[in-house]
Amino acid sequence: MFGKGSKLYSIFRNKCPRCHEGDFFKHKISFNPKKVTKLHDNCPNCDLKYMMEPSFYFGAMYVNYAIAVALFVVVFIIAKILIGLSIFESFIAIILVSLVLTPVSLRLSRIVWINLFVSYKKKKELNSLRKEPA
Ligand SMILES: [Zn+2]
């Protein structure tokens, strides 16, 4: 399920959605807002253009929203029901956890978004793509 060829492999290893070899992000995860979502222009391995059209990653906002809502629900359930915090404390916990996990959700949403549009190609298929005249 997490092997090469599945979208989860690309998503959780931050690899190119087409070849699953090249890195997707330029930098390791950090809190530096200039670095955290910086992508390579093209895949270093298969040359897939990551910015497929202008403002391509605008749509990742919807994915980020879904991730954020899921995170809020999970943190709220853990804080309120499992730990037994008050409503106010639970909301503080939600804010803190979402701030800490902002870089994770930003990157996750981008790579999920590109994985919706690009699917994995085996080496043979990639080679035939390269031979076609541009
Ligand atoms: Zn690639």
mmCIF file of N, CA and C and ligand atoms in Angstrom:
data_model
loop_
_atom_site.group_PDB
_atom_site.id
_atom_site.type_symbol
_atom_site.label_atom_id
_atom_site.label_comp_id
_atom_site.label_asym_id
_atom_site.label_seq_id
_atom_site.Cartn_x
_atom_site.Cartn_y
_atom_site.Cartn_z
ATOM 1 N N MET A 1 0.835 -1.208 0.000
ATOM 2 C CA MET A 1 0.000 0.000 0.000
ATOM 3 C C MET A 1 0.870 1.258 0.000
ATOM 4 N N PHE A 2 2.003 1.191 0.742
ATOM 5 C CA PHE A 2 2.891 2.347 0.775
ATOM 6 C C PHE A 2 4.071 2.177 -0.174
ATOM 7 N N GLY A 3 4.045 1.130 -0.977
ATOM 8 C CA GLY A 3 5.154 0.869 -1.875
ATOM 9 C C GLY A 3 5.183 1.842 -3.033
ATOM 10 N N LYS A 4 6.276 1.768 -3.780
ATOM 11 C CA LYS A 4 6.422 2.609 -4.956
ATOM 12 C C LYS A 4 5.269 2.329 -5.918
ATOM 13 N N GLY A 5 4.707 3.368 -6.490
ATOM 14 C CA GLY A 5 3.581 3.189 -7.394
ATOM 15 C C GLY A 5 2.285 3.628 -6.747
ATOM 16 N N SER A 6 2.243 3.686 -5.417
ATOM 17 C CA SER A 6 1.026 4.181 -4.775
ATOM 18 C C SER A 6 1.202 5.662 -4.474
ATOM 19 N N LYS A 7 0.097 6.369 -4.500
ATOM 20 C CA LYS A 7 0.162 7.815 -4.260
ATOM 21 C C LYS A 7 0.655 8.113 -2.852
ATOM 22 N N LEU A 8 0.360 7.203 -1.910
ATOM 23 C CA LEU A 8 0.790 7.419 -0.524
ATOM 24 C C LEU A 8 2.310 7.462 -0.426
ATOM 25 N N TYR A 9 2.975 6.668 -1.273
ATOM 26 C CA TYR A 9 4.444 6.678 -1.287
ATOM 27 C C TYR A 9 4.940 8.075 -1.618
ATOM 28 N N SER A 10 4.404 8.645 -2.690
ATOM 29 C CA SER A 10 4.807 9.987 -3.094
ATOM 30 C C SER A 10 4.469 11.014 -2.012
ATOM 31 N N ILE A 11 3.280 10.889 -1.422
ATOM 32 C CA ILE A 11 2.821 11.883 -0.453
ATOM 33 C C ILE A 11 3.670 11.843 0.815
ATOM 34 N N PHE A 12 3.899 10.659 1.365
ATOM 35 C CA PHE A 12 4.577 10.616 2.657
ATOM 36 C C PHE A 12 6.095 10.638 2.537
ATOM 37 N N ARG A 13 6.636 10.380 1.353
ATOM 38 C CA ARG A 13 8.079 10.491 1.181
ATOM 39 C C ARG A 13 8.476 11.775 0.484
ATOM 40 N N ASN A 14 7.487 12.625 0.161
ATOM 41 C CA ASN A 14 7.731 13.891 -0.536
ATOM 42 C C ASN A 14 8.501 13.687 -1.834
ATOM 43 N N LYS A 15 8.036 12.728 -2.621
ATOM 44 C CA LYS A 15 8.698 12.438 -3.890
ATOM 45 C C LYS A 15 7.810 12.893 -5.044
ATOM 46 N N CYS A 16 8.446 13.038 -6.211
ATOM 47 C CA CYS A 16 7.744 13.418 -7.426
ATOM 48 C C CYS A 16 6.562 12.472 -7.666
ATOM 49 N N PRO A 17 5.376 13.001 -7.996
ATOM 50 C CA PRO A 17 4.212 12.133 -8.172
ATOM 51 C C PRO A 17 4.300 11.252 -9.422
ATOM 52 N N ARG A 18 5.166 11.595 -10.373
ATOM 53 C CA ARG A 18 5.230 10.809 -11.608
ATOM 54 C C ARG A 18 6.256 9.684 -11.543
ATOM 55 N N CYS A 19 7.479 9.993 -11.061
ATOM 56 C CA CYS A 19 8.513 8.959 -11.083
ATOM 57 C C CYS A 19 8.796 8.365 -9.698
ATOM 58 N N HIS A 20 8.324 9.030 -8.640
ATOM 59 C CA HIS A 20 8.568 8.589 -7.256
ATOM 60 C C HIS A 20 10.061 8.485 -6.931
ATOM 61 N N GLU A 21 10.888 9.248 -7.641
ATOM 62 C CA GLU A 21 12.332 9.246 -7.397
ATOM 63 C C GLU A 21 12.825 10.623 -6.963
ATOM 64 N N GLY A 22 12.505 11.642 -7.745
ATOM 65 C CA GLY A 22 13.017 12.983 -7.474
ATOM 66 C C GLY A 22 12.326 13.617 -6.277
ATOM 67 N N ASP A 23 13.043 14.489 -5.587
ATOM 68 C CA ASP A 23 12.453 15.189 -4.450
ATOM 69 C C ASP A 23 11.454 16.230 -4.939
ATOM 70 N N PHE A 24 10.420 16.457 -4.143
ATOM 71 C CA PHE A 24 9.392 17.434 -4.496
ATOM 72 C C PHE A 24 9.738 18.805 -3.923
ATOM 73 N N PHE A 25 10.133 18.837 -2.653
ATOM 74 C CA PHE A 25 10.457 20.103 -1.999
ATOM 75 C C PHE A 25 11.957 20.348 -2.052
ATOM 76 N N LYS A 26 12.323 21.651 -2.091
ATOM 77 C CA LYS A 26 13.737 22.008 -2.138
ATOM 78 C C LYS A 26 14.406 21.816 -0.797
ATOM 79 N N HIS A 27 13.670 22.108 0.284
ATOM 80 C CA HIS A 27 14.270 22.100 1.621
ATOM 81 C C HIS A 27 13.585 21.065 2.494
ATOM 82 N N LYS A 28 14.270 20.701 3.565
ATOM 83 C CA LYS A 28 13.658 19.854 4.584
ATOM 84 C C LYS A 28 12.613 20.690 5.314
ATOM 85 N N ILE A 29 11.743 20.016 6.042
ATOM 86 C CA ILE A 29 10.668 20.734 6.732
ATOM 87 C C ILE A 29 11.245 21.690 7.771
ATOM 88 N N SER A 30 10.711 22.934 7.818
ATOM 89 C CA SER A 30 11.196 23.923 8.775
ATOM 90 C C SER A 30 10.089 24.938 9.026
ATOM 91 N N PHE A 31 10.328 25.839 9.960
ATOM 92 C CA PHE A 31 9.350 26.883 10.237
ATOM 93 C C PHE A 31 9.643 28.158 9.450
ATOM 94 N N ASN A 32 10.676 28.134 8.620
ATOM 95 C CA ASN A 32 10.989 29.299 7.797
ATOM 96 C C ASN A 32 9.954 29.400 6.674
ATOM 97 N N PRO A 33 9.100 30.457 6.693
ATOM 98 C CA PRO A 33 8.021 30.554 5.704
ATOM 99 C C PRO A 33 8.529 30.655 4.262
ATOM 100 N N LYS A 34 9.775 31.104 4.076
ATOM 101 C CA LYS A 34 10.298 31.206 2.711
ATOM 102 C C LYS A 34 10.739 29.849 2.183
ATOM 103 N N LYS A 35 11.061 28.936 3.091
ATOM 104 C CA LYS A 35 11.613 27.660 2.662
ATOM 105 C C LYS A 35 10.594 26.531 2.683
ATOM 106 N N VAL A 36 9.586 26.655 3.532
ATOM 107 C CA VAL A 36 8.783 25.474 3.857
ATOM 108 C C VAL A 36 8.040 24.891 2.646
ATOM 109 N N THR A 37 7.539 25.739 1.754
ATOM 110 C CA THR A 37 6.796 25.194 0.611
ATOM 111 C C THR A 37 7.531 25.392 -0.714
ATOM 112 N N LYS A 38 8.820 25.716 -0.634
ATOM 113 C CA LYS A 38 9.600 25.937 -1.854
ATOM 114 C C LYS A 38 9.769 24.619 -2.627
ATOM 115 N N LEU A 39 9.360 24.627 -3.882
ATOM 116 C CA LEU A 39 9.441 23.414 -4.692
ATOM 117 C C LEU A 39 10.570 23.541 -5.690
ATOM 118 N N HIS A 40 11.046 22.411 -6.177
ATOM 119 C CA HIS A 40 11.898 22.431 -7.350
ATOM 120 C C HIS A 40 11.034 22.865 -8.529
ATOM 121 N N ASP A 41 11.634 23.506 -9.532
ATOM 122 C CA ASP A 41 10.850 23.892 -10.707
ATOM 123 C C ASP A 41 10.417 22.665 -11.489
ATOM 124 N N ASN A 42 11.355 21.740 -11.632
ATOM 125 C CA ASN A 42 11.077 20.488 -12.332
ATOM 126 C C ASN A 42 11.586 19.347 -11.478
ATOM 127 N N CYS A 43 11.046 18.166 -11.732
ATOM 128 C CA CYS A 43 11.536 17.004 -11.018
ATOM 129 C C CYS A 43 12.991 16.766 -11.408
ATOM 130 N N PRO A 44 13.894 16.623 -10.431
ATOM 131 C CA PRO A 44 15.306 16.395 -10.756
ATOM 132 C C PRO A 44 15.528 15.076 -11.502
ATOM 133 N N ASN A 45 14.593 14.162 -11.414
ATOM 134 C CA ASN A 45 14.753 12.856 -12.062
ATOM 135 C C ASN A 45 14.034 12.765 -13.415
ATOM 136 N N CYS A 46 12.736 13.072 -13.468
ATOM 137 C CA CYS A 46 11.975 12.854 -14.712
ATOM 138 C C CYS A 46 11.596 14.152 -15.402
ATOM 139 N N ASP A 47 11.960 15.301 -14.819
ATOM 140 C CA ASP A 47 11.732 16.596 -15.441
ATOM 141 C C ASP A 47 10.263 17.009 -15.497
ATOM 142 N N LEU A 48 9.419 16.409 -14.679
ATOM 143 C CA LEU A 48 8.021 16.851 -14.592
ATOM 144 C C LEU A 48 7.993 18.279 -14.066
ATOM 145 N N LYS A 49 7.234 19.146 -14.749
ATOM 146 C CA LYS A 49 7.124 20.527 -14.296
ATOM 147 C C LYS A 49 6.166 20.567 -13.106
ATOM 148 N N TYR A 50 6.664 20.977 -11.930
ATOM 149 C CA TYR A 50 5.822 20.957 -10.730
ATOM 150 C C TYR A 50 4.789 22.080 -10.717
ATOM 151 N N MET A 51 5.152 23.230 -11.286
ATOM 152 C CA MET A 51 4.171 24.317 -11.384
ATOM 153 C C MET A 51 3.500 24.169 -12.739
ATOM 154 N N MET A 52 2.481 23.320 -12.795
ATOM 155 C CA MET A 52 1.926 22.923 -14.083
ATOM 156 C C MET A 52 1.243 24.079 -14.806
ATOM 157 N N GLU A 53 0.684 25.009 -14.077
ATOM 158 C CA GLU A 53 0.099 26.203 -14.669
ATOM 159 C C GLU A 53 0.208 27.311 -13.624
ATOM 160 N N PRO A 54 0.032 28.574 -14.026
ATOM 161 C CA PRO A 54 0.156 29.644 -13.027
ATOM 162 C C PRO A 54 -0.836 29.430 -11.887
ATOM 163 N N SER A 55 -0.412 29.697 -10.679
ATOM 164 C CA SER A 55 -1.250 29.551 -9.479
ATOM 165 C C SER A 55 -1.789 28.138 -9.305
ATOM 166 N N PHE A 56 -1.038 27.166 -9.763
ATOM 167 C CA PHE A 56 -1.510 25.779 -9.667
ATOM 168 C C PHE A 56 -1.822 25.388 -8.224
ATOM 169 N N TYR A 57 -0.997 25.849 -7.294
ATOM 170 C CA TYR A 57 -1.156 25.404 -5.906
ATOM 171 C C TYR A 57 -2.192 26.193 -5.115
ATOM 172 N N PHE A 58 -2.920 27.067 -5.796
ATOM 173 C CA PHE A 58 -4.060 27.729 -5.175
ATOM 174 C C PHE A 58 -5.071 26.680 -4.708
ATOM 175 N N GLY A 59 -5.253 25.663 -5.520
ATOM 176 C CA GLY A 59 -6.220 24.618 -5.195
ATOM 177 C C GLY A 59 -5.829 23.802 -3.977
ATOM 178 N N ALA A 60 -4.534 23.827 -3.644
ATOM 179 C CA ALA A 60 -4.071 23.097 -2.466
ATOM 180 C C ALA A 60 -4.694 23.670 -1.198
ATOM 181 N N MET A 61 -5.193 24.897 -1.310
ATOM 182 C CA MET A 61 -5.887 25.541 -0.192
ATOM 183 C C MET A 61 -7.084 24.693 0.268
ATOM 184 N N TYR A 62 -7.793 24.107 -0.682
ATOM 185 C CA TYR A 62 -8.963 23.288 -0.320
ATOM 186 C C TYR A 62 -8.520 22.033 0.410
ATOM 187 N N VAL A 63 -7.415 21.462 -0.053
ATOM 188 C CA VAL A 63 -6.882 20.271 0.611
ATOM 189 C C VAL A 63 -6.432 20.646 2.019
ATOM 190 N N ASN A 64 -5.779 21.807 2.135
ATOM 191 C CA ASN A 64 -5.306 22.270 3.435
ATOM 192 C C ASN A 64 -6.486 22.482 4.383
ATOM 193 N N TYR A 65 -7.570 23.004 3.851
ATOM 194 C CA TYR A 65 -8.772 23.216 4.667
ATOM 195 C C TYR A 65 -9.279 21.887 5.217
ATOM 196 N N ALA A 66 -9.347 20.887 4.359
ATOM 197 C CA ALA A 66 -9.815 19.567 4.795
ATOM 198 C C ALA A 66 -8.891 18.980 5.858
ATOM 199 N N ILE A 67 -7.588 19.123 5.644
ATOM 200 C CA ILE A 67 -6.614 18.614 6.622
ATOM 201 C C ILE A 67 -6.795 19.348 7.951
ATOM 202 N N ALA A 68 -6.977 20.679 7.870
ATOM 203 C CA ALA A 68 -7.110 21.478 9.092
ATOM 204 C C ALA A 68 -8.355 21.070 9.871
ATOM 205 N N VAL A 69 -9.474 20.899 9.181
ATOM 206 C CA VAL A 69 -10.715 20.520 9.870
ATOM 207 C C VAL A 69 -10.554 19.146 10.521
ATOM 208 N N ALA A 70 -9.964 18.215 9.797
ATOM 209 C CA ALA A 70 -9.743 16.879 10.368
ATOM 210 C C ALA A 70 -8.858 16.971 11.611
ATOM 211 N N LEU A 71 -7.817 17.806 11.522
ATOM 212 C CA LEU A 71 -6.912 17.986 12.659
ATOM 213 C C LEU A 71 -7.635 18.598 13.858
ATOM 214 N N PHE A 72 -8.462 19.626 13.601
ATOM 215 C CA PHE A 72 -9.217 20.268 14.681
ATOM 216 C C PHE A 72 -10.084 19.242 15.397
ATOM 217 N N VAL A 73 -10.776 18.418 14.619
ATOM 218 C CA VAL A 73 -11.688 17.430 15.211
ATOM 219 C C VAL A 73 -10.900 16.435 16.063
ATOM 220 N N VAL A 74 -9.792 15.954 15.526
ATOM 221 C CA VAL A 74 -8.991 14.965 16.257
ATOM 222 C C VAL A 74 -8.441 15.570 17.554
ATOM 223 N N VAL A 75 -7.891 16.791 17.461
ATOM 224 C CA VAL A 75 -7.314 17.428 18.658
ATOM 225 C C VAL A 75 -8.412 17.702 19.677
ATOM 226 N N PHE A 76 -9.575 18.135 19.192
ATOM 227 C CA PHE A 76 -10.669 18.424 20.115
ATOM 228 C C PHE A 76 -11.106 17.153 20.843
ATOM 229 N N ILE A 77 -11.256 16.070 20.106
ATOM 230 C CA ILE A 77 -11.676 14.801 20.727
ATOM 231 C C ILE A 77 -10.644 14.350 21.761
ATOM 232 N N ILE A 78 -9.370 14.453 21.400
ATOM 233 C CA ILE A 78 -8.324 14.033 22.344
ATOM 234 C C ILE A 78 -8.342 14.933 23.581
ATOM 235 N N ALA A 79 -8.388 16.255 23.366
ATOM 236 C CA ALA A 79 -8.298 17.189 24.497
ATOM 237 C C ALA A 79 -9.530 17.122 25.387
ATOM 238 N N LYS A 80 -10.711 17.108 24.763
ATOM 239 C CA LYS A 80 -11.953 17.204 25.550
ATOM 240 C C LYS A 80 -12.342 15.844 26.143
ATOM 241 N N ILE A 81 -12.353 14.824 25.308
ATOM 242 C CA ILE A 81 -12.901 13.543 25.772
ATOM 243 C C ILE A 81 -11.833 12.669 26.420
ATOM 244 N N LEU A 82 -10.681 12.560 25.799
ATOM 245 C CA LEU A 82 -9.667 11.658 26.353
ATOM 246 C C LEU A 82 -8.907 12.269 27.525
ATOM 247 N N ILE A 83 -8.509 13.559 27.396
ATOM 248 C CA ILE A 83 -7.752 14.187 28.483
ATOM 249 C C ILE A 83 -8.696 14.850 29.482
ATOM 250 N N GLY A 84 -9.864 15.308 29.011
ATOM 251 C CA GLY A 84 -10.842 15.912 29.905
ATOM 252 C C GLY A 84 -10.617 17.386 30.177
ATOM 253 N N LEU A 85 -10.046 18.117 29.208
ATOM 254 C CA LEU A 85 -9.870 19.559 29.364
ATOM 255 C C LEU A 85 -11.209 20.266 29.180
ATOM 256 N N SER A 86 -11.272 21.534 29.630
ATOM 257 C CA SER A 86 -12.496 22.314 29.406
ATOM 258 C C SER A 86 -12.564 22.728 27.936
ATOM 259 N N ILE A 87 -13.714 23.296 27.545
ATOM 260 C CA ILE A 87 -13.883 23.743 26.154
ATOM 261 C C ILE A 87 -12.797 24.770 25.798
ATOM 262 N N PHE A 88 -12.600 25.739 26.693
ATOM 263 C CA PHE A 88 -11.616 26.792 26.433
ATOM 264 C C PHE A 88 -10.215 26.197 26.264
ATOM 265 N N GLU A 89 -9.837 25.320 27.180
ATOM 266 C CA GLU A 89 -8.518 24.687 27.091
ATOM 267 C C GLU A 89 -8.389 23.857 25.813
ATOM 268 N N SER A 90 -9.483 23.217 25.425
ATOM 269 C CA SER A 90 -9.456 22.423 24.191
ATOM 270 C C SER A 90 -9.194 23.312 22.987
ATOM 271 N N PHE A 91 -9.804 24.502 22.968
ATOM 272 C CA PHE A 91 -9.570 25.412 21.844
ATOM 273 C C PHE A 91 -8.138 25.922 21.841
ATOM 274 N N ILE A 92 -7.590 26.179 23.018
ATOM 275 C CA ILE A 92 -6.178 26.572 23.095
ATOM 276 C C ILE A 92 -5.303 25.438 22.529
ATOM 277 N N ALA A 93 -5.651 24.210 22.899
ATOM 278 C CA ALA A 93 -4.894 23.056 22.395
ATOM 279 C C ALA A 93 -4.977 22.983 20.874
ATOM 280 N N ILE A 94 -6.176 23.237 20.321
ATOM 281 C CA ILE A 94 -6.348 23.212 18.861
ATOM 282 C C ILE A 94 -5.452 24.267 18.220
ATOM 283 N N ILE A 95 -5.445 25.472 18.775
ATOM 284 C CA ILE A 95 -4.636 26.560 18.204
ATOM 285 C C ILE A 95 -3.150 26.198 18.260
ATOM 286 N N LEU A 96 -2.701 25.707 19.415
ATOM 287 C CA LEU A 96 -1.283 25.364 19.554
ATOM 288 C C LEU A 96 -0.878 24.249 18.590
ATOM 289 N N VAL A 97 -1.679 23.198 18.550
ATOM 290 C CA VAL A 97 -1.328 22.069 17.676
ATOM 291 C C VAL A 97 -1.352 22.501 16.217
ATOM 292 N N SER A 98 -2.339 23.306 15.812
ATOM 293 C CA SER A 98 -2.379 23.699 14.403
ATOM 294 C C SER A 98 -1.241 24.641 14.054
ATOM 295 N N LEU A 99 -0.800 25.481 15.007
ATOM 296 C CA LEU A 99 0.362 26.330 14.734
ATOM 297 C C LEU A 99 1.617 25.492 14.552
ATOM 298 N N VAL A 100 1.794 24.519 15.439
ATOM 299 C CA VAL A 100 2.984 23.671 15.355
ATOM 300 C C VAL A 100 2.975 22.860 14.062
ATOM 301 N N LEU A 101 1.792 22.404 13.641
ATOM 302 C CA LEU A 101 1.727 21.537 12.469
ATOM 303 C C LEU A 101 1.484 22.284 11.154
ATOM 304 N N THR A 102 1.530 23.619 11.187
ATOM 305 C CA THR A 102 1.320 24.389 9.957
ATOM 306 C C THR A 102 2.267 23.976 8.823
ATOM 307 N N PRO A 103 3.583 23.868 9.070
ATOM 308 C CA PRO A 103 4.456 23.459 7.960
ATOM 309 C C PRO A 103 4.086 22.091 7.399
ATOM 310 N N VAL A 104 3.694 21.181 8.275
ATOM 311 C CA VAL A 104 3.317 19.838 7.819
ATOM 312 C C VAL A 104 2.082 19.922 6.930
ATOM 313 N N SER A 105 1.068 20.660 7.360
ATOM 314 C CA SER A 105 -0.168 20.680 6.574
ATOM 315 C C SER A 105 0.007 21.444 5.274
ATOM 316 N N LEU A 106 0.856 22.485 5.265
ATOM 317 C CA LEU A 106 1.100 23.218 4.021
ATOM 318 C C LEU A 106 1.757 22.310 2.983
ATOM 319 N N ARG A 107 2.761 21.568 3.436
ATOM 320 C CA ARG A 107 3.470 20.694 2.500
ATOM 321 C C ARG A 107 2.593 19.536 2.070
ATOM 322 N N LEU A 108 1.890 18.959 3.046
ATOM 323 C CA LEU A 108 1.016 17.838 2.739
ATOM 324 C C LEU A 108 -0.041 18.237 1.716
ATOM 325 N N SER A 109 -0.622 19.429 1.880
ATOM 326 C CA SER A 109 -1.684 19.836 0.974
ATOM 327 C C SER A 109 -1.153 20.021 -0.443
ATOM 328 N N ARG A 110 0.063 20.546 -0.568
ATOM 329 C CA ARG A 110 0.621 20.724 -1.914
ATOM 330 C C ARG A 110 0.903 19.394 -2.604
ATOM 331 N N ILE A 111 1.467 18.486 -1.858
ATOM 332 C CA ILE A 111 1.824 17.233 -2.520
ATOM 333 C C ILE A 111 0.583 16.376 -2.777
ATOM 334 N N VAL A 112 -0.430 16.477 -1.905
ATOM 335 C CA VAL A 112 -1.689 15.785 -2.176
ATOM 336 C C VAL A 112 -2.328 16.381 -3.430
ATOM 337 N N TRP A 113 -2.287 17.709 -3.533
ATOM 338 C CA TRP A 113 -2.909 18.391 -4.666
ATOM 339 C C TRP A 113 -2.284 17.949 -5.988
ATOM 340 N N ILE A 114 -0.965 17.924 -6.079
ATOM 341 C CA ILE A 114 -0.349 17.526 -7.354
ATOM 342 C C ILE A 114 -0.587 16.040 -7.614
ATOM 343 N N ASN A 115 -0.723 15.245 -6.556
ATOM 344 C CA ASN A 115 -1.004 13.822 -6.748
ATOM 345 C C ASN A 115 -2.405 13.564 -7.283
ATOM 346 N N LEU A 116 -3.308 14.533 -7.144
ATOM 347 C CA LEU A 116 -4.645 14.385 -7.714
ATOM 348 C C LEU A 116 -4.586 14.452 -9.239
ATOM 349 N N PHE A 117 -3.562 15.111 -9.778
ATOM 350 C CA PHE A 117 -3.512 15.356 -11.222
ATOM 351 C C PHE A 117 -2.467 14.526 -11.946
ATOM 352 N N VAL A 118 -1.451 14.078 -11.235
ATOM 353 C CA VAL A 118 -0.352 13.347 -11.876
ATOM 354 C C VAL A 118 -0.314 11.941 -11.307
ATOM 355 N N SER A 119 -0.204 10.950 -12.176
ATOM 356 C CA SER A 119 -0.113 9.589 -11.648
ATOM 357 C C SER A 119 1.247 8.973 -11.975
ATOM 358 N N TYR A 120 1.533 7.913 -11.258
ATOM 359 C CA TYR A 120 2.834 7.268 -11.331
ATOM 360 C C TYR A 120 3.065 6.623 -12.695
ATOM 361 N N LYS A 121 4.256 6.780 -13.222
ATOM 362 C CA LYS A 121 4.637 6.104 -14.462
ATOM 363 C C LYS A 121 5.871 5.266 -14.193
ATOM 364 N N LYS A 122 5.853 4.050 -14.700
ATOM 365 C CA LYS A 122 7.037 3.200 -14.540
ATOM 366 C C LYS A 122 8.161 3.709 -15.434
ATOM 367 N N LYS A 123 9.381 3.221 -15.179
ATOM 368 C CA LYS A 123 10.550 3.702 -15.914
ATOM 369 C C LYS A 123 10.373 3.586 -17.424
ATOM 370 N N LYS A 124 9.815 2.450 -17.870
ATOM 371 C CA LYS A 124 9.604 2.227 -19.312
ATOM 372 C C LYS A 124 8.728 3.322 -19.903
ATOM 373 N N GLU A 125 7.614 3.599 -19.226
ATOM 374 C CA GLU A 125 6.684 4.613 -19.723
ATOM 375 C C GLU A 125 7.338 5.986 -19.746
ATOM 376 N N LEU A 126 8.174 6.265 -18.715
ATOM 377 C CA LEU A 126 8.869 7.548 -18.661
ATOM 378 C C LEU A 126 9.829 7.687 -19.832
ATOM 379 N N ASN A 127 10.543 6.599 -20.140
ATOM 380 C CA ASN A 127 11.495 6.655 -21.264
ATOM 381 C C ASN A 127 10.767 6.919 -22.569
ATOM 382 N N SER A 128 9.590 6.318 -22.754
ATOM 383 C CA SER A 128 8.856 6.559 -24.002
ATOM 384 C C SER A 128 8.354 7.999 -24.036
ATOM 385 N N LEU A 129 8.059 8.580 -22.867
ATOM 386 C CA LEU A 129 7.646 9.986 -22.826
ATOM 387 C C LEU A 129 8.784 10.892 -23.283
ATOM 388 N N ARG A 130 10.012 10.530 -22.877
ATOM 389 C CA ARG A 130 11.167 11.369 -23.204
ATOM 390 C C ARG A 130 11.478 11.364 -24.696
ATOM 391 N N LYS A 131 11.217 10.209 -25.323
ATOM 392 C CA LYS A 131 11.561 10.100 -26.737
ATOM 393 C C LYS A 131 10.655 10.932 -27.635
ATOM 394 N N GLU A 132 9.414 11.182 -27.159
ATOM 395 C CA GLU A 132 8.478 11.963 -27.972
ATOM 396 C C GLU A 132 9.023 13.380 -28.163
ATOM 397 N N PRO A 133 8.917 13.914 -29.384
ATOM 398 C CA PRO A 133 9.403 15.275 -29.611
ATOM 399 C C PRO A 133 8.573 16.283 -28.805
ATOM 400 N N ALA A 134 9.237 17.286 -28.282
ATOM 401 C CA ALA A 134 8.552 18.264 -27.419
ATOM 402 C C ALA A 134 7.650 19.201 -28.213
HETATM 403 ZN ZN ZN B 1 9.882 12.813 -11.333
#
